mmCIF file of C-alpha atoms in Angstrom:
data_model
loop_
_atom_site.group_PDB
_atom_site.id
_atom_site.type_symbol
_atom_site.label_atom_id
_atom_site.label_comp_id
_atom_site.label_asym_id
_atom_site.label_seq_id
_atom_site.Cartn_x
_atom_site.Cartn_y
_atom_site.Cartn_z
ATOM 1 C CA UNK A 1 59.856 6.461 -152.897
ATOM 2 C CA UNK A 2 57.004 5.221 -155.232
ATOM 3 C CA UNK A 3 55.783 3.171 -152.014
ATOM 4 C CA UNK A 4 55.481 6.001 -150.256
ATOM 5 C CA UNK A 5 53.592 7.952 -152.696
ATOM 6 C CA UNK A 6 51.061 5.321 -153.067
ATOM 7 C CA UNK A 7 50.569 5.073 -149.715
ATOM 8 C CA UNK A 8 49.569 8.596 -148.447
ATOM 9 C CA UNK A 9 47.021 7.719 -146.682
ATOM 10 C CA UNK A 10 49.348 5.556 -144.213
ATOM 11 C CA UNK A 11 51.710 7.788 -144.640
ATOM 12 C CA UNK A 12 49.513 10.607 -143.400
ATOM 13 C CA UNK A 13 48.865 8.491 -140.182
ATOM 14 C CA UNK A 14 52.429 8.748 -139.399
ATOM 15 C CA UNK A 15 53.224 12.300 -139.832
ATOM 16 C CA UNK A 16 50.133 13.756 -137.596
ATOM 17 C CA UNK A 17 51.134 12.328 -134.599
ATOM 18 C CA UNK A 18 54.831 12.318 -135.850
ATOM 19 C CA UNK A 19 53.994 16.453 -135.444
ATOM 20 C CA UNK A 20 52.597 16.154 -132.104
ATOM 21 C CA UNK A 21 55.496 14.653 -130.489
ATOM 22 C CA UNK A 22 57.470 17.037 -132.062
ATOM 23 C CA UNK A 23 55.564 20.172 -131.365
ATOM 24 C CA UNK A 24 55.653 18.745 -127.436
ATOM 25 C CA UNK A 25 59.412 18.397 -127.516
ATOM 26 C CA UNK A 26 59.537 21.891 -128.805
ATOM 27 C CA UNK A 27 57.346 22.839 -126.962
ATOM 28 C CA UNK A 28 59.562 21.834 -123.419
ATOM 29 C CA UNK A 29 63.131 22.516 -124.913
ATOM 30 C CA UNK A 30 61.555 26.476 -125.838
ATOM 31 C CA UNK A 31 60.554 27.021 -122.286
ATOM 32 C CA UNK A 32 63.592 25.412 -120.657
ATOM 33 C CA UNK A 33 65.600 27.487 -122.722
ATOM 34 C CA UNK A 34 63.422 30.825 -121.900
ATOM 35 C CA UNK A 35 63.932 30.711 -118.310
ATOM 36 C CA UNK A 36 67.895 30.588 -119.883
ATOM 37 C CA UNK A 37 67.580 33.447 -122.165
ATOM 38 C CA UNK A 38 66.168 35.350 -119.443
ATOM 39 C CA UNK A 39 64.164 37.509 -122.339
ATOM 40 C CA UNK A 40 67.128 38.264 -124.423
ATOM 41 C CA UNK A 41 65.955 36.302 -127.337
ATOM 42 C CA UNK A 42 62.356 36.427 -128.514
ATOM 43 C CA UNK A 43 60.318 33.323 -128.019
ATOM 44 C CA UNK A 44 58.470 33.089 -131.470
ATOM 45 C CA UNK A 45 62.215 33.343 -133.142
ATOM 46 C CA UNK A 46 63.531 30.535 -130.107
ATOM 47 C CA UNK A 47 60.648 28.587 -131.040
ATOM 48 C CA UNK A 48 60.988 28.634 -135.018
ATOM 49 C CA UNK A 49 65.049 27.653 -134.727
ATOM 50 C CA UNK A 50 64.308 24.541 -132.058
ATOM 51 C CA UNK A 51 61.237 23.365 -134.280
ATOM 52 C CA UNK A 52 63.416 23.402 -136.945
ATOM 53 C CA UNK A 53 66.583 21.958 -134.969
ATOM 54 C CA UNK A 54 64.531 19.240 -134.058
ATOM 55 C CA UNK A 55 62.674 18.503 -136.983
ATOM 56 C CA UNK A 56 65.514 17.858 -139.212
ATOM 57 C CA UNK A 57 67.573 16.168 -136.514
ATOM 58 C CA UNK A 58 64.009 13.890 -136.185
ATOM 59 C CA UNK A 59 64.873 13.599 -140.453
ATOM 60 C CA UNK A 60 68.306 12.808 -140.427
ATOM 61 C CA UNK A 61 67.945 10.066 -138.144
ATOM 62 C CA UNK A 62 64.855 8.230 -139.121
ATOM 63 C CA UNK A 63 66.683 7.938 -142.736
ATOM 64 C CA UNK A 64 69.778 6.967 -140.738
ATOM 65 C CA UNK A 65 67.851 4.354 -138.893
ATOM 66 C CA UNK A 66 65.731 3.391 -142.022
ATOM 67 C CA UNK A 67 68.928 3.522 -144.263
ATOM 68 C CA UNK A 68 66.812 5.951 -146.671
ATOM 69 C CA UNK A 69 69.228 7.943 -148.988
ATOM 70 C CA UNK A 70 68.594 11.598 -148.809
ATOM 71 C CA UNK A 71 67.839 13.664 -151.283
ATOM 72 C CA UNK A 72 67.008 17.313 -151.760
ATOM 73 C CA UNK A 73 63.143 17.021 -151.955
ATOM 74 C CA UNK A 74 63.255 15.115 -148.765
ATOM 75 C CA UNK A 75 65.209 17.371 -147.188
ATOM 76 C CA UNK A 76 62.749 20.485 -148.172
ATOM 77 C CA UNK A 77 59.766 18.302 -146.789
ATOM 78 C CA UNK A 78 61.328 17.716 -143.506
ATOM 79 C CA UNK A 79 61.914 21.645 -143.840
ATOM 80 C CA UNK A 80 57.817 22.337 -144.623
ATOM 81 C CA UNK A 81 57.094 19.855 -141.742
ATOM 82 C CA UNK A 82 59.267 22.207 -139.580
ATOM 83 C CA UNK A 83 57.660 25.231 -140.093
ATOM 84 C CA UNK A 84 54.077 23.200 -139.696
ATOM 85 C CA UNK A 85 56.002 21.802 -135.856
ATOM 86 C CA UNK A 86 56.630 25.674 -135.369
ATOM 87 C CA UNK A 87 53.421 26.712 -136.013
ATOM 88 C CA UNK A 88 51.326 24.481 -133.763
ATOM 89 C CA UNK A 89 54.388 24.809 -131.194
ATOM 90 C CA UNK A 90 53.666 28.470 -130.604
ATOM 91 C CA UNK A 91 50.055 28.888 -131.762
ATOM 92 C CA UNK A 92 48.302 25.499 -130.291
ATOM 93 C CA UNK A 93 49.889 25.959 -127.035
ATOM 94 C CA UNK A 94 49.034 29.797 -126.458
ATOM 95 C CA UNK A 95 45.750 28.901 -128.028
ATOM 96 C CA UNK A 96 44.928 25.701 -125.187
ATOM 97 C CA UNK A 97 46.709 27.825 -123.056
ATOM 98 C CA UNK A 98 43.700 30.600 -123.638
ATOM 99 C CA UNK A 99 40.839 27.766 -123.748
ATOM 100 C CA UNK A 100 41.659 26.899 -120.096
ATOM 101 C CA UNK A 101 42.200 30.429 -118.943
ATOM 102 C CA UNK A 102 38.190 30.593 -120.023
ATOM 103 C CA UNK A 103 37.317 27.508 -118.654
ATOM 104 C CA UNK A 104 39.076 28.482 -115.290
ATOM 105 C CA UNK A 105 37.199 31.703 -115.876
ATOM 106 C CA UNK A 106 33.272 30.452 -116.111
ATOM 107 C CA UNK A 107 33.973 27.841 -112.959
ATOM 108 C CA UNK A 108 34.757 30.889 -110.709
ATOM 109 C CA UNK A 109 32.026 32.874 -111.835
ATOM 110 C CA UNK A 110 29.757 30.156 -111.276
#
């Protein structure tokens, strides 16, 4: 663990993109499982329980594969990096989403 803390900076490198393909896999598994839910469940709650599914499962198995022993600080990080996957899962995507909705907007006005 001290290795890690010394390294932040590489570590840091890791987790950014680390987040991105997490927030994409969250981002397909929500709206697979909304055409499912057929509106029953809300998406915002749908996509706060799969970013969370997924970033623990992510977690558990890079400490599997790594042979890392968990421990309960670990565990709360992988939870805080959830909620950060959620986030940008259901606000960047709405948000490029809305950016090309404009774009698409100022070409036919042209």
């Amino acid at each position: 663990m001290e290795a890690i803390i010394q390294n932040i900076p590489a570590v840091i490198s890791v987790i950014l993109p680390l987040v991105l393909v997490l927030m994409v896999v969250t981002n397909i598994i929500v709206e697979v499982l909304k055409g499912l839910t057929w509106g029953k469940l809300p998406t915002n709650l749908l996509a706060f329980i799969i970013a969370m599914a997924v970033t623990l499962l992510a977690f558990f198995a890079m400490c599997q594969i790594a042979g890392v022993p968990v421990t309960w600080y670990m565990v709360v990080g992988a939870i805080v990096l959830g909620f950060f996957v959620c986030f940008a899962a259901m606000y960047g995507f709405d948000k490029l989403k809305q950016t090309m909705e404009q774009i698409n907007s100022i070409k036919r006005n042209r």
